Short mmCIF file of C-alpha atoms and ligand atoms in Angstrom, two decimals:
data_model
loop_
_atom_site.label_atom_id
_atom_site.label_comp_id
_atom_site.label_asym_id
_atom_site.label_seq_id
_atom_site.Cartn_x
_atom_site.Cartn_y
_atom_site.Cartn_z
CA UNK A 139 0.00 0.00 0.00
CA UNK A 140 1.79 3.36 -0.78
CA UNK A 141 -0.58 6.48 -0.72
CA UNK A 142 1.30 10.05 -2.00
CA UNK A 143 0.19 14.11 -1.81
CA UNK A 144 2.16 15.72 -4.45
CA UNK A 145 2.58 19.43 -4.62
CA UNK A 146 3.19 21.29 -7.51
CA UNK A 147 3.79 25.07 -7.22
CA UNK A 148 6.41 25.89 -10.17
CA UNK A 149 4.35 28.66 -11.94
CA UNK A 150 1.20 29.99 -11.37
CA UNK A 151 -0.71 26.59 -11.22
CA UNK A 152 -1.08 25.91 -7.04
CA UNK A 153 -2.12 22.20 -7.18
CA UNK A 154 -2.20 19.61 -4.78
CA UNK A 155 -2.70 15.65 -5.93
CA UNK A 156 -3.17 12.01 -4.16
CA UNK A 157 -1.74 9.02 -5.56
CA UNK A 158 -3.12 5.72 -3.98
CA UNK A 159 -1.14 2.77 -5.65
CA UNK A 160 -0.68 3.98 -8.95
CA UNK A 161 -4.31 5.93 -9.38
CA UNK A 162 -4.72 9.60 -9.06
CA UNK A 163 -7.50 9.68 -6.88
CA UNK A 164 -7.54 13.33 -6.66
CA UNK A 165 -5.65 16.45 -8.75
CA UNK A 166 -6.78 20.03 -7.31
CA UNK A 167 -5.63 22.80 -9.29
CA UNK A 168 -6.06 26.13 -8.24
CA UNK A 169 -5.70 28.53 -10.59
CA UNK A 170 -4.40 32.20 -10.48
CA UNK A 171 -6.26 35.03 -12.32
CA UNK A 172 -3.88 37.67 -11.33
CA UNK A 173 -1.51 37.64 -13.76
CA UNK A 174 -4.26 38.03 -16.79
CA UNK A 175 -3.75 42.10 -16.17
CA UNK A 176 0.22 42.11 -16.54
CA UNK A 177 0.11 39.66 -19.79
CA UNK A 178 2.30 36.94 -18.30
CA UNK A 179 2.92 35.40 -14.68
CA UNK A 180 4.33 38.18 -12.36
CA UNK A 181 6.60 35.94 -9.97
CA UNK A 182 5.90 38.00 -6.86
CA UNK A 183 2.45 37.97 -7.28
CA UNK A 184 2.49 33.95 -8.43
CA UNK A 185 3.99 33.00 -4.72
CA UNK A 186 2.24 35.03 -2.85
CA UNK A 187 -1.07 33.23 -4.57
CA UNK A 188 0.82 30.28 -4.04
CA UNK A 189 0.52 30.65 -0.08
CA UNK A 190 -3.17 31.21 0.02
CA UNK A 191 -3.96 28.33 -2.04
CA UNK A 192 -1.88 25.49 -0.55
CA UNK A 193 -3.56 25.01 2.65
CA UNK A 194 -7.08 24.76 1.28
CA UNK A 195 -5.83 22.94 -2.03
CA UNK A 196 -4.15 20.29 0.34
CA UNK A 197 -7.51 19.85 2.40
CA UNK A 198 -9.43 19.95 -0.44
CA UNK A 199 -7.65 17.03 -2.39
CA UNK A 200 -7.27 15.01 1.10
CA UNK A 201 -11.33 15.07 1.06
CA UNK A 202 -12.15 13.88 -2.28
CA UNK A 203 -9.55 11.30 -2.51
CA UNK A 204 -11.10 10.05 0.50
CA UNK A 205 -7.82 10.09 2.70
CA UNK A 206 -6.69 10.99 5.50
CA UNK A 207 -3.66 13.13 6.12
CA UNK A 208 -2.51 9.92 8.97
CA UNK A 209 -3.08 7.68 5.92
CA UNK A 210 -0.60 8.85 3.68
CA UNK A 211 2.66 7.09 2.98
CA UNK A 212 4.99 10.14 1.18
CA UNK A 213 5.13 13.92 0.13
CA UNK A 214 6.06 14.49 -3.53
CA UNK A 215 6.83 17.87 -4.68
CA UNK A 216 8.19 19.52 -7.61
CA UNK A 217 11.88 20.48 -6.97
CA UNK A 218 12.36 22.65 -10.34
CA UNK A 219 12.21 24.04 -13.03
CA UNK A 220 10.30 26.84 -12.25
CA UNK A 221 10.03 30.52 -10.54
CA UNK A 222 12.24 30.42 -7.56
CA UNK A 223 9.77 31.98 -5.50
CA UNK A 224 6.96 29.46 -6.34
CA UNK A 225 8.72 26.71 -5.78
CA UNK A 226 9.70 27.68 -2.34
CA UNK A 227 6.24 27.52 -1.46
CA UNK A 228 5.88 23.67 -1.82
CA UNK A 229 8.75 22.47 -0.97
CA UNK A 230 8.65 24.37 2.20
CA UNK A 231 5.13 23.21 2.85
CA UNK A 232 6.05 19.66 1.58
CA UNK A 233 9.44 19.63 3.83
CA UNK A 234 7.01 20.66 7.43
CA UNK A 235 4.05 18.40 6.05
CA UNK A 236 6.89 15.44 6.05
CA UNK A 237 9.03 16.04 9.59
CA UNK A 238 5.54 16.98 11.36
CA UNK A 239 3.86 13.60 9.84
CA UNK A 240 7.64 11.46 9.99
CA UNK A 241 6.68 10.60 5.82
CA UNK A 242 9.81 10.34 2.96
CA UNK A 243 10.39 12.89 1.10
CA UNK A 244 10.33 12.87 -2.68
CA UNK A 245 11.60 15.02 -5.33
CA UNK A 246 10.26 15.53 -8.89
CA UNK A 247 11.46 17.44 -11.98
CA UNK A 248 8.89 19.29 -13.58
CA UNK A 249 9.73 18.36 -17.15
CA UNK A 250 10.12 14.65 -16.52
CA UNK A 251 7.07 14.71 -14.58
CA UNK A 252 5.05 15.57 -17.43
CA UNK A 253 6.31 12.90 -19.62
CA UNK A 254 5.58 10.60 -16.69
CA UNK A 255 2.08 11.62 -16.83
CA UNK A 256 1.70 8.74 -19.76
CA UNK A 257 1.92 6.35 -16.84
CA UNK A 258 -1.46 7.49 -15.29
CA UNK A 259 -3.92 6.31 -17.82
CA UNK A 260 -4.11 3.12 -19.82
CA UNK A 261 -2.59 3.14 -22.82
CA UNK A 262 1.00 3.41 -21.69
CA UNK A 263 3.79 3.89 -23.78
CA UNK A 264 6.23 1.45 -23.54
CA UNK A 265 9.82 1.79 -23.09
CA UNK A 266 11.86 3.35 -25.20
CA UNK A 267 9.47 6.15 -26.48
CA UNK A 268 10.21 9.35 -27.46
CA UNK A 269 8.40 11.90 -26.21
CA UNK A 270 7.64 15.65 -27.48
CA UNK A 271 7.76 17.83 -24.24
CA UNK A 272 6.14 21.34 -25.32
CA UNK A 273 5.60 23.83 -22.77
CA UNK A 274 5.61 27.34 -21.67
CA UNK A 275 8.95 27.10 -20.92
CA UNK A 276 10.70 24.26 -22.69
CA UNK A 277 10.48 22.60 -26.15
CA UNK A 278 12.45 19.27 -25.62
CA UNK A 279 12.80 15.95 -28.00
CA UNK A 280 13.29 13.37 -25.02
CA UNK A 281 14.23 9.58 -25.60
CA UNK A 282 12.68 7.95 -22.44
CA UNK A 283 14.58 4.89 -22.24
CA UNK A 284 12.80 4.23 -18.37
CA UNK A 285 11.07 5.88 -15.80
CA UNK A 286 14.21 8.45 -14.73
CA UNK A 287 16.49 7.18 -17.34
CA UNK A 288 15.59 10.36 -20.15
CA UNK A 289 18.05 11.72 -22.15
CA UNK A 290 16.75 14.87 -24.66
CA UNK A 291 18.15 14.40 -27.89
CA UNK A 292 16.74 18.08 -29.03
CA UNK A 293 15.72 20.89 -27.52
CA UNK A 294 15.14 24.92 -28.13
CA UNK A 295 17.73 27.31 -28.44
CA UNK A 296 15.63 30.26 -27.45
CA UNK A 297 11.68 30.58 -27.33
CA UNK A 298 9.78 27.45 -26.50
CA UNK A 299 6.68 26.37 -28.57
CA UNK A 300 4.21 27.75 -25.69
CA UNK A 301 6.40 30.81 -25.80
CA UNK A 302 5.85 31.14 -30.06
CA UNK A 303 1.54 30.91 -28.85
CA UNK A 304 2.12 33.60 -26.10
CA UNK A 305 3.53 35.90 -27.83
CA UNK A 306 1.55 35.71 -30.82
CA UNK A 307 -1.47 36.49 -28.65
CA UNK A 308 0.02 39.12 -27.33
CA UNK A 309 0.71 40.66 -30.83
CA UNK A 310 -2.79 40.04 -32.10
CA UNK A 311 -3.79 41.19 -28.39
CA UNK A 312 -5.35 38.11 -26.97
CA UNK A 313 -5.14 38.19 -23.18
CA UNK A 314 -2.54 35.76 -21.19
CA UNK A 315 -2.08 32.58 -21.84
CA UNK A 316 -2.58 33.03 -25.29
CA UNK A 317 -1.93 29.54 -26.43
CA UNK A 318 -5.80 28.45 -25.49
CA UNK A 319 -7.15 31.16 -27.63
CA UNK A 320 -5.13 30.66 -30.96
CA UNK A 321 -6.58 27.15 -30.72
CA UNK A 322 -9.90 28.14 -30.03
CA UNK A 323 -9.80 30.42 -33.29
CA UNK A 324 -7.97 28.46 -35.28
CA UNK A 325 -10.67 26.13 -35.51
CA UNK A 326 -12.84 28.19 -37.60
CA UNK A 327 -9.83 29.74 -39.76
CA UNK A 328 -7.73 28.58 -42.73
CA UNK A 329 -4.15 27.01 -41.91
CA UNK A 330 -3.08 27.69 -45.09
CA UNK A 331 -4.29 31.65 -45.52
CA UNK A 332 -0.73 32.95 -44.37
CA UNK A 333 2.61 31.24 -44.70
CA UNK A 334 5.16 31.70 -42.10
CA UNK A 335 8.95 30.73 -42.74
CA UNK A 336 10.27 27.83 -41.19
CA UNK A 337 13.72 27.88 -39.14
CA UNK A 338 16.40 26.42 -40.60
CA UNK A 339 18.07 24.96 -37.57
CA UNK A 340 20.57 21.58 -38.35
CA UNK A 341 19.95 18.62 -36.64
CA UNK A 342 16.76 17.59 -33.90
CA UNK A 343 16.69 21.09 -31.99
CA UNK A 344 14.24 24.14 -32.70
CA UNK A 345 14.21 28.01 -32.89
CA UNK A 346 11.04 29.95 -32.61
CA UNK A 347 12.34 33.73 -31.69
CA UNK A 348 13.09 34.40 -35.20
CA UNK A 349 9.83 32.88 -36.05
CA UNK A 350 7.67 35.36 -33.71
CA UNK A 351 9.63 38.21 -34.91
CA UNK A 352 8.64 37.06 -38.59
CA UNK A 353 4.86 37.19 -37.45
CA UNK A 354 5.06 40.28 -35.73
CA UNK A 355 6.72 41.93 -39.36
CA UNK A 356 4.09 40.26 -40.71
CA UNK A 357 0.99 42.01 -38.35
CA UNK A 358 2.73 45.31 -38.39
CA UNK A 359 3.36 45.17 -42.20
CA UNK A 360 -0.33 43.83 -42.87
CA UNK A 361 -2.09 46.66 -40.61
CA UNK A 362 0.00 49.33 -42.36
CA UNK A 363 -2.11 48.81 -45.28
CA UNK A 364 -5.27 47.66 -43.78
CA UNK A 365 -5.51 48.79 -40.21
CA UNK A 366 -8.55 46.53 -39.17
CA UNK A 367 -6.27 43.45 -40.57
CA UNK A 368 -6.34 41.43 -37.92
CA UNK A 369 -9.91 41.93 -36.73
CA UNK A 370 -10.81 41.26 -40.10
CA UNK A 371 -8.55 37.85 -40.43
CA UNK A 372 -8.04 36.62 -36.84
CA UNK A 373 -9.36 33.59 -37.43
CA UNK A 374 -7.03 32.73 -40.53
CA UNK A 375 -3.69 34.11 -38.72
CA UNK A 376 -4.22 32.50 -35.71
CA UNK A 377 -5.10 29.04 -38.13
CA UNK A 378 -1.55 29.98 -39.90
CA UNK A 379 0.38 30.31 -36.68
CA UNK A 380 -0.82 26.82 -35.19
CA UNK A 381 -0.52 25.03 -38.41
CA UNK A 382 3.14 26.17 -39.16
CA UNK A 383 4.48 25.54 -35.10
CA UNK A 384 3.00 22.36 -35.42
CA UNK A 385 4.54 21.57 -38.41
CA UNK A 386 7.70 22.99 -37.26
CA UNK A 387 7.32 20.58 -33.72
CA UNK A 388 6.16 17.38 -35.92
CA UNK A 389 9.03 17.77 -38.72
CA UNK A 390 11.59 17.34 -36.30
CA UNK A 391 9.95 14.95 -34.00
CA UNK A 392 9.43 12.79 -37.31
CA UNK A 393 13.08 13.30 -38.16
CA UNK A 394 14.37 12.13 -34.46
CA UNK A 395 11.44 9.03 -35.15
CA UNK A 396 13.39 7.96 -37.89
CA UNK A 397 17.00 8.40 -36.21
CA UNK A 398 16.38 6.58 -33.24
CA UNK A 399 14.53 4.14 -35.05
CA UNK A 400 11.35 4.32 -32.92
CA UNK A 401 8.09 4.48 -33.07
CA UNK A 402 6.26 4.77 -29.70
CA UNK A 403 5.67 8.25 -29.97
CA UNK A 404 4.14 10.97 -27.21
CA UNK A 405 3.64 14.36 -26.31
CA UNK A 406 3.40 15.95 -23.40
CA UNK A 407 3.15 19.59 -21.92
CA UNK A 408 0.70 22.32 -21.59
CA UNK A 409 0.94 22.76 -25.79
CA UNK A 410 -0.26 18.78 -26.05
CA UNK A 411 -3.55 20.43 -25.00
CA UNK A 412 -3.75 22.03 -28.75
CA UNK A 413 -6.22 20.39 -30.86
CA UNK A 414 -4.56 21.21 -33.97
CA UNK A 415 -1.03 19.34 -32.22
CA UNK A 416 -3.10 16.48 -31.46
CA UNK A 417 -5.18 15.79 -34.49
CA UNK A 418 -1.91 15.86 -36.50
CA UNK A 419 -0.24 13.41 -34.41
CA UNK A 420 -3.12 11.13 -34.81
CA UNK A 421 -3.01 11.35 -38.04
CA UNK A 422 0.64 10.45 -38.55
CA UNK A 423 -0.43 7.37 -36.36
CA UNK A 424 -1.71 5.91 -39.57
CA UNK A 425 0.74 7.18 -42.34
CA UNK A 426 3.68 6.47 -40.07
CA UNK A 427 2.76 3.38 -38.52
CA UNK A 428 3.26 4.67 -34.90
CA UNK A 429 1.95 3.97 -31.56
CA UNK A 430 1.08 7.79 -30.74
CA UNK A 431 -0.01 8.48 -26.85
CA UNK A 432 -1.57 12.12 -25.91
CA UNK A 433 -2.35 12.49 -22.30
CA UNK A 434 -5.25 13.46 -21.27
CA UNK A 435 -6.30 17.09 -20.90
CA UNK A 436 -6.01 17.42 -17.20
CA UNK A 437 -2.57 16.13 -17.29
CA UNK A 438 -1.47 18.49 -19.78
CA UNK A 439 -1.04 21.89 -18.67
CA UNK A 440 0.04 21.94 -15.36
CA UNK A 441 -1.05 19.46 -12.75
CA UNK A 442 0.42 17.82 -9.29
CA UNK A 443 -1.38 14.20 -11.03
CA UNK A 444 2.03 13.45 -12.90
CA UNK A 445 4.04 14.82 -10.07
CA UNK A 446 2.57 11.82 -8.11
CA UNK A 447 2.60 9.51 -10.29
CA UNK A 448 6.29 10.51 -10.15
CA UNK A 449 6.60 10.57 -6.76
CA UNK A 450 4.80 6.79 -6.89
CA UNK A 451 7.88 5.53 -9.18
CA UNK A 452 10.25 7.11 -6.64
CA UNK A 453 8.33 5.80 -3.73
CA UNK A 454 8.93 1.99 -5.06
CA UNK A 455 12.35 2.42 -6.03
CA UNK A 456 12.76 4.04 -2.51
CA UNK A 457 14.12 6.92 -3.57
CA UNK A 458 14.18 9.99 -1.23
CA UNK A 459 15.14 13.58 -0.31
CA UNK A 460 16.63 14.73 3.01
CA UNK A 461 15.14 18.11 4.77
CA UNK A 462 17.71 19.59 3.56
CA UNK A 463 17.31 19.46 -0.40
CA UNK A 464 17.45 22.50 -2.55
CA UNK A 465 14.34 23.74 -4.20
CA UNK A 466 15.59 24.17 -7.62
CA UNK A 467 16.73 20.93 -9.50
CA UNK A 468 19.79 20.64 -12.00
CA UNK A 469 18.29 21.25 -15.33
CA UNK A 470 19.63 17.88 -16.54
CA UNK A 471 17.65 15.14 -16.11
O1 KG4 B 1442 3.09 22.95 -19.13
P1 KG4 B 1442 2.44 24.26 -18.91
O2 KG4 B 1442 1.07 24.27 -18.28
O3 KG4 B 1442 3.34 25.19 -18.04
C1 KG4 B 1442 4.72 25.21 -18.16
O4 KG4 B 1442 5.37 24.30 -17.58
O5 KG4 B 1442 5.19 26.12 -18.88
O6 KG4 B 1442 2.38 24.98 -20.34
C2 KG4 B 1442 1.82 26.26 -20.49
C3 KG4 B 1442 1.88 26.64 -21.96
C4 KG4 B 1442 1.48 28.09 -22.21
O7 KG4 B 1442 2.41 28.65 -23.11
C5 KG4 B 1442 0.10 27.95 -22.88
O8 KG4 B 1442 -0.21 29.00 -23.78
C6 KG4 B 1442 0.27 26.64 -23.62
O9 KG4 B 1442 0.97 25.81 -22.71
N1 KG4 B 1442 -1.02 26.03 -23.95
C7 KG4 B 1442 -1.46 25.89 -25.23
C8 KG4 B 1442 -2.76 25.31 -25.14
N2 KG4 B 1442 -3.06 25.11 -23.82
C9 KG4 B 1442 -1.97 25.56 -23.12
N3 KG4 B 1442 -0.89 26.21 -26.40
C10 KG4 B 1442 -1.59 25.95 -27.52
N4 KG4 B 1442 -2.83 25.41 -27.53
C11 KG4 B 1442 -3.45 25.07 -26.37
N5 KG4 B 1442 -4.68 24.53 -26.40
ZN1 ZN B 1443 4.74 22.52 -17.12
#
């Protein structure tokens, strides 16, 4: 019997989860509305939110997993990436919630966490797999050769994919996050009204800040001539945008397919919650002849489910944290 709270407080997400043998039996998330004003998380403001929310986000997840706090066997908690700030939040609450109640400690990387979130539902991938990691922050090819064995064979060298949506938004002035809207009105645009370069970067890693600057030419060119251009075509820009990142994700994600020989194939992040992303990937299922796993939507943007599911692999391989443990991790896996 192993029952674990996870915590995960990186960004502006305060969420609280329970993990009894393997099932996610509860995954609170408590999100922050306070940043929408400033256009992007303020970190200040995020752990400061963070504080409020923990307490009642722990209780709250405790009563609908049907647990109680006695019953619990470990405290998982991200340990990084993230805002500094944010992070100190839960681990601090996770190191007192451990000494008072004499539980293990566990730490869990944010990025391999979501990858790990595969291992919550049925199907799961099976090992190796490579997995597409697409975030807010990162953009990272991984080859997931076991649970904490992960090596990324490609990543970003500047603006992650979530990043390219943001900031898009903010140019057509959508409200933060950004990336939920371009999907929502891409779906009644044309993906192929607008053309957008794409980077020319060698080998399995991406670039997207050129890319953003290329759209925002674009916009300020477009509403030189027509100032009610993107009122009048949001629907088709936004479709353009999505279309062309995705293609730009997929094209090397096919490419790393083929090096590694491989074709258990996932993606996983808070972009894996675009519809265009998916229903691509489904489709190479078939023309490809892969296995293709998409989590599900609560698992996608950012949740403390695949922190304990995390912390569950670490329980059973016994590995823990002492008090003392920093709470940023290495950015290497
Ligand atoms: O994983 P996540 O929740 O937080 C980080 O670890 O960064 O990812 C957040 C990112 C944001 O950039 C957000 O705009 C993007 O995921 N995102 C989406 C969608 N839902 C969230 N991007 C495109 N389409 C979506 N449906
Ligand atoms: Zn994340």
């Amino acid at each position: 019997m192993s029952i674990i709270l996870a915590i995960e407080s990186s960004c502006d997400e305060t969420s609280v989860a329970v993990c009894n043998n393997g099932k996610i039996t509860a995954n609170v998330i408590a999100n922050q509305t306070i940043h929408e004003n400033y256009g992007g998380v303020i970190p200040e403001l995020a752990s400061r939110v963070h504080q409020q929310n923990i307490v009642p986000a722990v209780q709250q997840a405790l009563s609908i997993a049907k647990v109680n706090k006695n019953d619990l066997n470990g405290v998982a908690f991200t340990q990084g990436p993230g805002l500094l700030g944010s992070l100190l939040v839960g681990v601090s609450f996770a190191k007192s919630f451990a000494l008072a109640l004499n539980l293990p400690l566990i730490s869990v990387n944010h990025m391999q966490a979501h990858i790990l979130a595969h291992f919550i539902d049925d199907p799961k991938p099976k090992f190796p797999f490579l997995c597409l990691t697409v975030s807010g922050g990162h953009t990272q090819i991984v080859l997931v050769k076991d649970y904490f064995d992960m090596e990324i064979v490609g990543e970003t060298l500047d603006d992650a994919a979530g990043e390219a949506f943001d900031k898009t938004a903010k140019i057509l002035n959508l409200p933060y996050p950004g990336g939920p809207l371009i999907d929502k009105h891409a779906q009644q645009g044309n993906p192929l009204a607008f053309k957008f370069p794409e980077p020319q970067i060698q080998g399995l890693n991406y670039s997207f800040s050129g890319f953003k600057t290329a759209i925002l030419y674009f916009i300020r060119d477009s509403q030189k001539e027509n100032p009610l251009f993107v009122e009048e075509n949001l629907a088709d820009i936004c479709a353009s945008v999505q279309y062309s990142i995705i293609n730009i994700l997929l094209n090397k994600l096919k490419k790393s397919a083929k090096q590694y020989n491989i074709k258990e194939i996932a993606i996983a992040g808070g972009v894996s919650a675009n519809s265009g992303l998916r229903n691509s990937l489904s489709q190479l299922k078939d023309s490809l002849g892969w296995n293709v796993y998409i989590p599900a939507f609560q698992y996608c943007t950012d949740n403390a489910g695949m922190i304990a599911i995390a912390g569950y692999q670490k329980f059973l391989a016994g590995d823990f944290v002492k008090q003392d443990v920093s709470p940023m991790a290495r950015m290497n896996f």
